[in-house]
Amino acid sequence: EEEEEEETKRNEECPSASPGSGDGRLPDQIDVGFAIICQGVEDNGVGYLKILSQDAALTDEGLSRMMDFMDAFVESDHSKKGFSITYDMRLLRAPSMEMIKRIGEWGGEPEREKKWKMLNTACKVVVTSGMRFSVAKGILSTFFYICPPIVKTYLLKDPNEPLEDGTCFDPPPRATETEEESTADPAASFDIPSGSLSPEPRAQMPSETPSFPARPEESSEDQTWRLQSVFGYGLDH
């Protein structure tokens, strides 16, 4: 009964594309072992990608198949009006640092990055609460140092959780925004006479130290994530 409920929930999260919506090249979904990757188009014409993790070992072959599927989707008609992406990592086993670096390098390839900046409109990452959420927050910080997000990326505990309740990772400012900020008169923002401010650079406020929830009792899988974070990523939360 529990397995049937889980399957029903998965079908709701990753519905098959409606009749006639296929682009002739991509299946609605593929199973790469450690995840099911599905694609389609919402009623408003915006495409979607959903990566639903499974409790299975991560493999280089499965990762390659997933990346190829995502590339084909971005090149398909389903992404022409933009697309959202959801990474449901609640069942994902702890990835190796090599895999994280490989994904970061894949996402940072110039031509691919350019296409995603034009088409990707929303991103969610879903993990379980507790210790794993804290570790995932640290891992994402490391990953985004290698490959900065191109849109606001929200770390959530449930796919339907309000975005304001999650943790947001902002993309770096666009070049035009940076240039405008560097040339703007800082006095204008505070209604202070021009030239009355010191020419010395403005001090940067220190980043607020994140506050993590109390550490719950760990399962064996949570312990694996924590050990990965300490010895693989240098993150002890």
PDB file of C-alpha atoms in Angstrom:
ATOM      1  CA  GLU A   1       0.000   0.000   0.000  1.00  0.00           C
ATOM      2  CA  GLU A   2       2.829   2.414   0.870  1.00  0.00           C
ATOM      3  CA  GLU A   3       4.535   1.616  -2.448  1.00  0.00           C
ATOM      4  CA  GLU A   4       1.306   2.392  -4.334  1.00  0.00           C
ATOM      5  CA  GLU A   5       0.967   5.729  -2.516  1.00  0.00           C
ATOM      6  CA  GLU A   6       4.571   6.600  -3.343  1.00  0.00           C
ATOM      7  CA  GLU A   7       4.032   5.704  -7.013  1.00  0.00           C
ATOM      8  CA  THR A   8       0.875   7.820  -7.148  1.00  0.00           C
ATOM      9  CA  LYS A   9       2.750  10.767  -5.631  1.00  0.00           C
ATOM     10  CA  ARG A  10       5.530  10.380  -8.189  1.00  0.00           C
ATOM     11  CA  ASN A  11       3.024  10.328 -11.041  1.00  0.00           C
ATOM     12  CA  GLU A  12       1.523  13.559  -9.757  1.00  0.00           C
ATOM     13  CA  GLU A  13       4.958  15.195  -9.530  1.00  0.00           C
ATOM     14  CA  CYS A  14       6.016  13.989 -12.968  1.00  0.00           C
ATOM     15  CA  PRO A  15       2.887  13.716 -15.149  1.00  0.00           C
ATOM     16  CA  SER A  16       3.059  12.414 -18.683  1.00  0.00           C
ATOM     17  CA  ALA A  17       2.855  15.009 -21.413  1.00  0.00           C
ATOM     18  CA  SER A  18      -0.621  15.572 -22.825  1.00  0.00           C
ATOM     19  CA  PRO A  19      -1.506  13.892 -26.163  1.00  0.00           C
ATOM     20  CA  GLY A  20       0.152  15.613 -29.089  1.00  0.00           C
ATOM     21  CA  SER A  21       2.550  17.623 -26.903  1.00  0.00           C
ATOM     22  CA  GLY A  22       5.615  15.515 -27.649  1.00  0.00           C
ATOM     23  CA  ASP A  23       8.250  17.095 -29.846  1.00  0.00           C
ATOM     24  CA  GLY A  24       8.966  13.885 -31.749  1.00  0.00           C
ATOM     25  CA  ARG A  25      12.445  13.390 -30.285  1.00  0.00           C
ATOM     26  CA  LEU A  26      12.185  13.104 -26.525  1.00  0.00           C
ATOM     27  CA  PRO A  27      10.306  10.572 -24.423  1.00  0.00           C
ATOM     28  CA  ASP A  28       8.203  11.995 -21.591  1.00  0.00           C
ATOM     29  CA  GLN A  29      10.663  10.543 -19.078  1.00  0.00           C
ATOM     30  CA  ILE A  30      13.715   8.337 -18.672  1.00  0.00           C
ATOM     31  CA  ASP A  31      15.009   6.256 -15.762  1.00  0.00           C
ATOM     32  CA  VAL A  32      18.777   6.498 -15.190  1.00  0.00           C
ATOM     33  CA  GLY A  33      18.796   4.384 -12.052  1.00  0.00           C
ATOM     34  CA  PHE A  34      19.422   7.007  -9.381  1.00  0.00           C
ATOM     35  CA  ALA A  35      16.752   9.337 -10.800  1.00  0.00           C
ATOM     36  CA  ILE A  36      13.760   9.652 -13.089  1.00  0.00           C
ATOM     37  CA  ILE A  37      14.016  12.650 -15.405  1.00  0.00           C
ATOM     38  CA  CYS A  38      10.797  13.882 -16.971  1.00  0.00           C
ATOM     39  CA  GLN A  39       9.910  16.740 -19.257  1.00  0.00           C
ATOM     40  CA  GLY A  40       6.823  18.388 -20.657  1.00  0.00           C
ATOM     41  CA  VAL A  41       4.957  21.646 -21.168  1.00  0.00           C
ATOM     42  CA  GLU A  42       2.650  23.460 -18.753  1.00  0.00           C
ATOM     43  CA  ASP A  43      -0.737  24.865 -19.852  1.00  0.00           C
ATOM     44  CA  ASN A  44       0.861  28.295 -20.300  1.00  0.00           C
ATOM     45  CA  GLY A  45       3.352  26.925 -22.829  1.00  0.00           C
ATOM     46  CA  VAL A  46       6.359  27.026 -20.494  1.00  0.00           C
ATOM     47  CA  GLY A  47       8.359  23.807 -20.401  1.00  0.00           C
ATOM     48  CA  TYR A  48       9.531  21.917 -17.342  1.00  0.00           C
ATOM     49  CA  LEU A  49      12.234  19.486 -16.330  1.00  0.00           C
ATOM     50  CA  LYS A  50      11.927  17.412 -13.150  1.00  0.00           C
ATOM     51  CA  ILE A  51      14.696  15.261 -11.705  1.00  0.00           C
ATOM     52  CA  LEU A  52      13.188  12.875  -9.147  1.00  0.00           C
ATOM     53  CA  SER A  53      15.861  11.025  -7.216  1.00  0.00           C
ATOM     54  CA  GLN A  54      15.657   7.326  -6.368  1.00  0.00           C
ATOM     55  CA  ASP A  55      17.387   5.275  -3.693  1.00  0.00           C
ATOM     56  CA  ALA A  56      20.070   3.815  -5.955  1.00  0.00           C
ATOM     57  CA  ALA A  57      23.796   4.233  -6.503  1.00  0.00           C
ATOM     58  CA  LEU A  58      24.923   7.213  -8.564  1.00  0.00           C
ATOM     59  CA  THR A  59      26.814   6.151 -11.691  1.00  0.00           C
ATOM     60  CA  ASP A  60      28.797   8.000 -14.349  1.00  0.00           C
ATOM     61  CA  GLU A  61      26.730   6.290 -17.040  1.00  0.00           C
ATOM     62  CA  GLY A  62      23.465   7.415 -15.468  1.00  0.00           C
ATOM     63  CA  LEU A  63      24.815  10.938 -15.053  1.00  0.00           C
ATOM     64  CA  SER A  64      25.800  11.061 -18.735  1.00  0.00           C
ATOM     65  CA  ARG A  65      22.333   9.903 -19.801  1.00  0.00           C
ATOM     66  CA  MET A  66      20.714  12.525 -17.587  1.00  0.00           C
ATOM     67  CA  MET A  67      22.888  15.314 -19.019  1.00  0.00           C
ATOM     68  CA  ASP A  68      22.210  14.202 -22.603  1.00  0.00           C
ATOM     69  CA  PHE A  69      18.463  14.185 -21.927  1.00  0.00           C
ATOM     70  CA  MET A  70      18.604  17.673 -20.422  1.00  0.00           C
ATOM     71  CA  ASP A  71      20.608  18.978 -23.391  1.00  0.00           C
ATOM     72  CA  ALA A  72      18.096  17.488 -25.826  1.00  0.00           C
ATOM     73  CA  PHE A  73      15.235  19.094 -23.899  1.00  0.00           C
ATOM     74  CA  VAL A  74      16.833  22.547 -24.029  1.00  0.00           C
ATOM     75  CA  GLU A  75      17.204  22.147 -27.798  1.00  0.00           C
ATOM     76  CA  SER A  76      13.590  20.971 -28.201  1.00  0.00           C
ATOM     77  CA  ASP A  77      10.408  22.904 -28.938  1.00  0.00           C
ATOM     78  CA  HIS A  78       9.314  22.410 -25.324  1.00  0.00           C
ATOM     79  CA  SER A  79      11.843  24.959 -24.064  1.00  0.00           C
ATOM     80  CA  LYS A  80      11.180  27.689 -26.642  1.00  0.00           C
ATOM     81  CA  LYS A  81       9.080  29.754 -24.209  1.00  0.00           C
ATOM     82  CA  GLY A  82      11.412  29.077 -21.310  1.00  0.00           C
ATOM     83  CA  PHE A  83      11.391  26.308 -18.741  1.00  0.00           C
ATOM     84  CA  SER A  84      11.489  25.595 -15.024  1.00  0.00           C
ATOM     85  CA  ILE A  85      13.525  22.867 -13.368  1.00  0.00           C
ATOM     86  CA  THR A  86      13.013  20.969 -10.117  1.00  0.00           C
ATOM     87  CA  TYR A  87      15.649  18.775  -8.494  1.00  0.00           C
ATOM     88  CA  ASP A  88      13.896  16.508  -5.979  1.00  0.00           C
ATOM     89  CA  MET A  89      16.853  15.090  -4.036  1.00  0.00           C
ATOM     90  CA  ARG A  90      14.966  13.594  -1.092  1.00  0.00           C
ATOM     91  CA  LEU A  91      16.013  10.028  -1.954  1.00  0.00           C
ATOM     92  CA  LEU A  92      19.412  10.882  -3.433  1.00  0.00           C
ATOM     93  CA  ARG A  93      22.443   9.144  -2.000  1.00  0.00           C
ATOM     94  CA  ALA A  94      25.459  11.270  -1.113  1.00  0.00           C
ATOM     95  CA  PRO A  95      27.260  12.311  -4.325  1.00  0.00           C
ATOM     96  CA  SER A  96      31.027  12.230  -4.633  1.00  0.00           C
ATOM     97  CA  MET A  97      33.004  15.454  -4.999  1.00  0.00           C
ATOM     98  CA  GLU A  98      34.055  14.266  -8.470  1.00  0.00           C
ATOM     99  CA  MET A  99      30.428  14.107  -9.565  1.00  0.00           C
ATOM    100  CA  ILE A 100      29.686  17.553  -8.155  1.00  0.00           C
ATOM    101  CA  LYS A 101      32.695  18.973 -10.013  1.00  0.00           C
ATOM    102  CA  ARG A 102      31.645  17.197 -13.215  1.00  0.00           C
ATOM    103  CA  ILE A 103      28.129  18.663 -13.044  1.00  0.00           C
ATOM    104  CA  GLY A 104      29.564  22.109 -12.270  1.00  0.00           C
ATOM    105  CA  GLU A 105      31.885  21.975 -15.276  1.00  0.00           C
ATOM    106  CA  TRP A 106      29.034  20.721 -17.478  1.00  0.00           C
ATOM    107  CA  GLY A 107      26.785  23.584 -16.388  1.00  0.00           C
ATOM    108  CA  GLY A 108      29.583  26.130 -16.784  1.00  0.00           C
ATOM    109  CA  GLU A 109      30.357  25.268 -20.428  1.00  0.00           C
ATOM    110  CA  PRO A 110      29.989  28.667 -22.174  1.00  0.00           C
ATOM    111  CA  GLU A 111      27.501  27.745 -24.919  1.00  0.00           C
ATOM    112  CA  ARG A 112      25.334  25.702 -22.573  1.00  0.00           C
ATOM    113  CA  GLU A 113      25.422  28.427 -19.907  1.00  0.00           C
ATOM    114  CA  LYS A 114      24.346  31.010 -22.493  1.00  0.00           C
ATOM    115  CA  LYS A 115      21.300  28.944 -23.535  1.00  0.00           C
ATOM    116  CA  TRP A 116      20.240  28.294 -19.951  1.00  0.00           C
ATOM    117  CA  LYS A 117      20.521  31.991 -19.090  1.00  0.00           C
ATOM    118  CA  MET A 118      18.127  32.761 -21.939  1.00  0.00           C
ATOM    119  CA  LEU A 119      15.604  29.984 -21.251  1.00  0.00           C
ATOM    120  CA  ASN A 120      15.697  28.836 -17.606  1.00  0.00           C
ATOM    121  CA  THR A 121      13.129  30.840 -15.636  1.00  0.00           C
ATOM    122  CA  ALA A 122      12.877  29.052 -12.268  1.00  0.00           C
ATOM    123  CA  CYS A 123      14.771  26.481 -10.202  1.00  0.00           C
ATOM    124  CA  LYS A 124      13.895  24.466  -7.082  1.00  0.00           C
ATOM    125  CA  VAL A 125      16.008  22.006  -5.095  1.00  0.00           C
ATOM    126  CA  VAL A 126      14.065  19.784  -2.690  1.00  0.00           C
ATOM    127  CA  VAL A 127      15.678  17.849   0.181  1.00  0.00           C
ATOM    128  CA  THR A 128      14.446  16.337   3.430  1.00  0.00           C
ATOM    129  CA  SER A 129      14.480  18.417   6.601  1.00  0.00           C
ATOM    130  CA  GLY A 130      16.938  18.128   9.470  1.00  0.00           C
ATOM    131  CA  MET A 131      20.605  17.301   9.110  1.00  0.00           C
ATOM    132  CA  ARG A 132      20.414  16.612   5.389  1.00  0.00           C
ATOM    133  CA  PHE A 133      18.868  20.039   4.722  1.00  0.00           C
ATOM    134  CA  SER A 134      21.760  21.727   6.541  1.00  0.00           C
ATOM    135  CA  VAL A 135      24.356  19.679   4.676  1.00  0.00           C
ATOM    136  CA  ALA A 136      22.611  20.267   1.331  1.00  0.00           C
ATOM    137  CA  LYS A 137      22.725  23.999   2.014  1.00  0.00           C
ATOM    138  CA  GLY A 138      26.499  23.784   2.434  1.00  0.00           C
ATOM    139  CA  ILE A 139      26.950  21.561  -0.633  1.00  0.00           C
ATOM    140  CA  LEU A 140      24.915  23.960  -2.780  1.00  0.00           C
ATOM    141  CA  SER A 141      27.059  26.861  -1.586  1.00  0.00           C
ATOM    142  CA  THR A 142      30.133  24.909  -2.718  1.00  0.00           C
ATOM    143  CA  PHE A 143      28.525  23.945  -6.023  1.00  0.00           C
ATOM    144  CA  PHE A 144      27.409  27.492  -6.803  1.00  0.00           C
ATOM    145  CA  TYR A 145      30.965  28.689  -6.139  1.00  0.00           C
ATOM    146  CA  ILE A 146      32.021  26.441  -9.059  1.00  0.00           C
ATOM    147  CA  CYS A 147      28.947  27.106 -11.183  1.00  0.00           C
ATOM    148  CA  PRO A 148      26.926  30.183 -10.090  1.00  0.00           C
ATOM    149  CA  PRO A 149      23.126  29.905 -10.425  1.00  0.00           C
ATOM    150  CA  ILE A 150      21.647  31.613 -13.458  1.00  0.00           C
ATOM    151  CA  VAL A 151      18.245  32.220 -11.834  1.00  0.00           C
ATOM    152  CA  LYS A 152      17.002  32.483  -8.257  1.00  0.00           C
ATOM    153  CA  THR A 153      17.357  28.960  -6.866  1.00  0.00           C
ATOM    154  CA  TYR A 154      15.258  27.888  -3.896  1.00  0.00           C
ATOM    155  CA  LEU A 155      16.195  25.134  -1.443  1.00  0.00           C
ATOM    156  CA  LEU A 156      12.958  23.629  -0.113  1.00  0.00           C
ATOM    157  CA  LYS A 157      11.762  20.735   2.049  1.00  0.00           C
ATOM    158  CA  ASP A 158       8.735  20.013  -0.163  1.00  0.00           C
ATOM    159  CA  PRO A 159       8.039  20.787  -3.854  1.00  0.00           C
ATOM    160  CA  ASN A 160       4.870  22.687  -2.880  1.00  0.00           C
ATOM    161  CA  GLU A 161       6.440  24.662  -0.026  1.00  0.00           C
ATOM    162  CA  PRO A 162       6.018  28.460  -0.412  1.00  0.00           C
ATOM    163  CA  LEU A 163       9.200  29.919  -1.887  1.00  0.00           C
ATOM    164  CA  GLU A 164       9.461  32.528   0.855  1.00  0.00           C
ATOM    165  CA  ASP A 165       9.842  29.718   3.408  1.00  0.00           C
ATOM    166  CA  GLY A 166      12.860  28.243   1.640  1.00  0.00           C
ATOM    167  CA  THR A 167      16.497  29.293   1.300  1.00  0.00           C
ATOM    168  CA  CYS A 168      17.219  31.431  -1.758  1.00  0.00           C
ATOM    169  CA  PHE A 169      20.486  31.464  -3.717  1.00  0.00           C
ATOM    170  CA  ASP A 170      20.683  34.557  -5.924  1.00  0.00           C
ATOM    171  CA  PRO A 171      22.473  34.623  -9.276  1.00  0.00           C
ATOM    172  CA  PRO A 172      25.399  37.042  -9.655  1.00  0.00           C
ATOM    173  CA  PRO A 173      24.431  40.507 -10.938  1.00  0.00           C
ATOM    174  CA  ARG A 174      24.432  41.010 -14.675  1.00  0.00           C
ATOM    175  CA  ALA A 175      27.331  42.989 -16.152  1.00  0.00           C
ATOM    176  CA  THR A 176      25.085  45.987 -16.906  1.00  0.00           C
ATOM    177  CA  GLU A 177      23.847  46.079 -13.303  1.00  0.00           C
ATOM    178  CA  THR A 178      27.407  45.999 -11.985  1.00  0.00           C
ATOM    179  CA  GLU A 179      28.468  48.819 -14.308  1.00  0.00           C
ATOM    180  CA  GLU A 180      25.479  50.974 -13.333  1.00  0.00           C
ATOM    181  CA  GLU A 181      26.181  50.446  -9.649  1.00  0.00           C
ATOM    182  CA  SER A 182      29.863  51.370 -10.040  1.00  0.00           C
ATOM    183  CA  THR A 183      29.115  54.615 -11.911  1.00  0.00           C
ATOM    184  CA  ALA A 184      26.121  55.767  -9.844  1.00  0.00           C
ATOM    185  CA  ASP A 185      26.549  58.594  -7.351  1.00  0.00           C
ATOM    186  CA  PRO A 186      26.012  56.985  -3.895  1.00  0.00           C
ATOM    187  CA  ALA A 187      24.789  60.304  -2.511  1.00  0.00           C
ATOM    188  CA  ALA A 188      21.775  60.211  -4.835  1.00  0.00           C
ATOM    189  CA  SER A 189      20.364  57.117  -3.097  1.00  0.00           C
ATOM    190  CA  PHE A 190      20.228  58.916   0.265  1.00  0.00           C
ATOM    191  CA  ASP A 191      19.360  62.464  -0.856  1.00  0.00           C
ATOM    192  CA  ILE A 192      22.770  63.789   0.230  1.00  0.00           C
ATOM    193  CA  PRO A 193      24.461  66.665  -1.644  1.00  0.00           C
ATOM    194  CA  SER A 194      26.763  65.327  -4.311  1.00  0.00           C
ATOM    195  CA  GLY A 195      30.444  65.354  -3.377  1.00  0.00           C
ATOM    196  CA  SER A 196      29.832  65.379   0.371  1.00  0.00           C
ATOM    197  CA  LEU A 197      30.714  61.713   0.791  1.00  0.00           C
ATOM    198  CA  SER A 198      34.212  60.436   1.353  1.00  0.00           C
ATOM    199  CA  PRO A 199      35.864  59.035  -1.797  1.00  0.00           C
ATOM    200  CA  GLU A 200      36.978  55.988   0.191  1.00  0.00           C
ATOM    201  CA  PRO A 201      35.224  52.740  -0.779  1.00  0.00           C
ATOM    202  CA  ARG A 202      32.157  51.840   1.200  1.00  0.00           C
ATOM    203  CA  ALA A 203      32.673  49.217   3.881  1.00  0.00           C
ATOM    204  CA  GLN A 204      31.135  45.825   3.182  1.00  0.00           C
ATOM    205  CA  MET A 205      28.809  44.450   5.787  1.00  0.00           C
ATOM    206  CA  PRO A 206      29.909  41.008   6.978  1.00  0.00           C
ATOM    207  CA  SER A 207      27.781  38.118   5.809  1.00  0.00           C
ATOM    208  CA  GLU A 208      25.345  36.923   8.419  1.00  0.00           C
ATOM    209  CA  THR A 209      26.269  33.545   9.829  1.00  0.00           C
ATOM    210  CA  PRO A 210      23.472  31.115   8.877  1.00  0.00           C
ATOM    211  CA  SER A 211      21.458  29.666  11.713  1.00  0.00           C
ATOM    212  CA  PHE A 212      20.791  25.960  11.390  1.00  0.00           C
ATOM    213  CA  PRO A 213      18.089  23.938  13.131  1.00  0.00           C
ATOM    214  CA  ALA A 214      18.953  21.647  16.016  1.00  0.00           C
ATOM    215  CA  ARG A 215      20.576  18.473  14.765  1.00  0.00           C
ATOM    216  CA  PRO A 216      18.045  15.589  14.884  1.00  0.00           C
ATOM    217  CA  GLU A 217      18.848  11.954  15.512  1.00  0.00           C
ATOM    218  CA  GLU A 218      20.756  10.754  12.452  1.00  0.00           C
ATOM    219  CA  SER A 219      19.966   7.787  10.257  1.00  0.00           C
ATOM    220  CA  SER A 220      22.808   5.858   8.604  1.00  0.00           C
ATOM    221  CA  GLU A 221      22.188   7.795   5.387  1.00  0.00           C
ATOM    222  CA  ASP A 222      22.347  11.129   7.203  1.00  0.00           C
ATOM    223  CA  GLN A 223      25.662  10.082   8.736  1.00  0.00           C
ATOM    224  CA  THR A 224      26.999   9.410   5.232  1.00  0.00           C
ATOM    225  CA  TRP A 225      25.977  12.906   4.147  1.00  0.00           C
ATOM    226  CA  ARG A 226      27.623  14.423   7.217  1.00  0.00           C
ATOM    227  CA  LEU A 227      30.875  12.527   6.687  1.00  0.00           C
ATOM    228  CA  GLN A 228      30.862  13.602   3.047  1.00  0.00           C
ATOM    229  CA  SER A 229      30.406  17.193   4.131  1.00  0.00           C
ATOM    230  CA  VAL A 230      33.246  17.096   6.655  1.00  0.00           C
ATOM    231  CA  PHE A 231      35.853  15.101   4.738  1.00  0.00           C
ATOM    232  CA  GLY A 232      34.773  15.775   1.170  1.00  0.00           C
ATOM    233  CA  TYR A 233      33.596  19.356   1.251  1.00  0.00           C
ATOM    234  CA  GLY A 234      35.001  20.862   4.449  1.00  0.00           C
ATOM    235  CA  LEU A 235      31.539  21.729   5.720  1.00  0.00           C
ATOM    236  CA  ASP A 236      30.794  20.835   9.329  1.00  0.00           C
ATOM    237  CA  HIS A 237      27.347  22.204  10.212  1.00  0.00           C
TER     238      HIS A 237
END
